[in-house]
Coordinates of C-alpha atoms in Angstrom, one line a residue:
X1158 CA -3.3 -17.4 9.3
X1159 CA -5.2 -15.2 6.6
X1160 CA -4.2 -12.3 5.3
X1161 CA -7.3 -11.3 3.6
X1162 CA -8.7 -8.7 1.4
X1163 CA -11.7 -7.3 0.6
X1164 CA -12.5 -5.8 -2.1
X1165 CA -15.5 -3.5 -1.6
X1166 CA -16.4 -2.2 -5.0
X1167 CA -15.4 -3.9 -9.0
X1168 CA -11.7 -4.7 -8.7
X1169 CA -10.2 -1.2 -10.5
X1170 CA -6.2 -0.1 -10.1
X1171 CA -6.5 0.2 -6.3
X1172 CA -7.7 -3.3 -5.2
X1173 CA -5.0 -4.8 -7.9
X1174 CA -2.5 -2.9 -6.2
X1175 CA -3.7 -4.2 -2.6
X1176 CA -3.9 -7.8 -4.4
X1177 CA -0.5 -7.6 -5.7
X1178 CA 0.9 -6.6 -2.2
X1179 CA -1.6 -9.1 -0.8
X1180 CA 0.8 -12.0 -3.1
X1181 CA 4.0 -10.0 -2.5
X1182 CA 3.8 -9.7 1.4
X1183 CA 3.2 -13.5 1.4
X1184 CA 6.2 -14.2 -0.8
X1185 CA 8.6 -11.8 1.2
X1186 CA 8.2 -14.4 4.3
X1187 CA 9.9 -16.4 2.9
X1188 CA 10.4 -20.1 4.8
X1189 CA 7.1 -18.7 6.9
X1190 CA 5.3 -18.3 3.6
X1191 CA 3.4 -21.8 4.0
X1192 CA 2.1 -20.6 7.5
X1193 CA 0.4 -17.3 5.4
X1194 CA -3.1 -18.0 3.2
X1195 CA -4.3 -15.5 0.9
X1196 CA -8.1 -14.9 1.4
X1197 CA -9.9 -13.2 -0.7
X1198 CA -13.8 -12.0 0.4
X1199 CA -16.1 -10.9 -1.8
X1200 CA -19.0 -9.3 -1.1
X1201 CA -22.1 -9.8 -2.3
X1202 CA -23.3 -6.9 -4.0
X1203 CA -19.4 -6.8 -6.2
X1204 CA -18.4 -8.5 -9.2
X1205 CA -15.5 -9.4 -10.5
X1206 CA -14.7 -10.7 -13.9
X1207 CA -14.3 -14.2 -14.6
X1208 CA -10.4 -13.0 -15.8
X1209 CA -9.6 -11.3 -12.4
X1210 CA -11.1 -14.3 -10.7
X1211 CA -8.6 -16.8 -12.9
X1212 CA -6.0 -13.7 -11.9
X1213 CA -6.7 -14.9 -8.1
X1214 CA -6.9 -18.3 -8.3
X1215 CA -4.3 -19.3 -11.1
X1216 CA -0.2 -17.9 -9.9
X1217 CA 1.9 -19.0 -7.8
X1218 CA 0.0 -19.8 -4.3
X1219 CA -3.4 -19.1 -5.2
X1220 CA -5.9 -17.3 -2.9
X1221 CA -9.3 -18.5 -1.3
X1222 CA -11.8 -16.4 -2.7
X1223 CA -15.5 -16.5 -1.1
X1224 CA -18.4 -14.9 -2.0
X1225 CA -20.2 -13.7 1.5
X1226 CA -22.7 -10.8 2.7
X1227 CA -21.5 -7.9 3.0
X1228 CA -23.3 -7.3 6.7
X1229 CA -21.1 -9.8 7.6
X1230 CA -18.5 -9.1 6.1
X1231 CA -18.6 -5.5 7.8
X1232 CA -20.0 -7.2 11.4
X1233 CA -16.7 -9.1 11.3
X1234 CA -14.0 -6.7 9.8
X1235 CA -13.9 -3.0 9.7
X1236 CA -12.0 -0.2 7.6
X1237 CA -10.3 2.9 9.8
X1238 CA -12.6 5.1 10.4
X1239 CA -12.8 7.4 6.9
X1240 CA -11.8 4.6 5.1
X1241 CA -13.4 1.9 2.9
X1242 CA -12.5 -1.9 3.4
X1243 CA -10.6 -2.2 0.2
X1244 CA -8.1 0.0 1.6
X1245 CA -6.9 -2.7 3.9
X1246 CA -5.1 -6.1 4.6
X1247 CA -6.4 -7.8 7.3
X1248 CA -4.5 -10.6 8.9
X1249 CA -6.9 -13.2 10.7
X1250 CA -5.6 -15.5 13.4
X1251 CA -6.7 -19.8 13.0
X1252 CA -9.5 -18.7 15.1
X1253 CA -11.4 -16.1 13.1
X1254 CA -10.2 -13.1 14.8
X1255 CA -8.4 -10.3 12.9
X1256 CA -5.4 -9.2 14.3
X1257 CA -3.9 -6.5 11.7
X1258 CA -5.6 -4.0 10.2
X1259 CA -2.8 -2.6 7.6
X1260 CA -3.1 1.2 7.3
X1261 CA -5.4 2.7 3.9
X1262 CA -2.1 3.3 2.4
X1263 CA 0.0 0.7 3.3
X1264 CA 4.1 0.6 3.2
X1265 CA 5.0 -2.9 2.1
X1266 CA 7.8 -3.0 4.4
X1267 CA 6.7 -1.8 7.6
X1268 CA 4.0 -4.5 6.7
X1269 CA 6.1 -7.2 6.3
X1270 CA 7.8 -6.6 9.5
X1271 CA 4.5 -6.6 11.7
X1272 CA 3.5 -10.1 10.1
X1273 CA 7.1 -11.0 10.8
X1274 CA 6.5 -10.5 14.5
X1275 CA 3.5 -11.7 14.8
X1276 CA 4.4 -15.4 12.8
X1277 CA 7.3 -15.4 15.3
X1278 CA 4.8 -15.2 18.3
X1279 CA 2.6 -17.9 16.8
X1280 CA 5.1 -20.2 15.6
X1281 CA 4.0 -22.7 18.7
X1282 CA 0.3 -23.0 17.9
X1283 CA 0.3 -22.2 14.0
X1284 CA 1.6 -24.7 11.8
X1285 CA 1.0 -25.7 8.0
X1286 CA -1.6 -27.4 6.1
X1287 CA -4.0 -26.6 9.0

């Protein structure tokens, strides 16, 4: 499964907080962490500095960083009404369907419980190294 983040503008303090949460949530899964990959989808109109890209790909289990057209991302993933895309993390299943969108101000322990439930539910068909 993919724990996906979409920065909707240049990576500021809020973006860095969500990226930190993405890293921590994966680590908090313990033995199941290898079944969760980190993905950062960067819209084509958002610029990340080389240092920010290096930070995403250099520490621990690196995030996959992909650039995509904003319209394509917004057709696939949707922010909650009244919120921006960069305020959420999205969980995407191996078939490419998003299963979970965190609240705009996510509580890490609540998100971890949801992730654990989903990991248990798909244990039979989502294997590491896919």
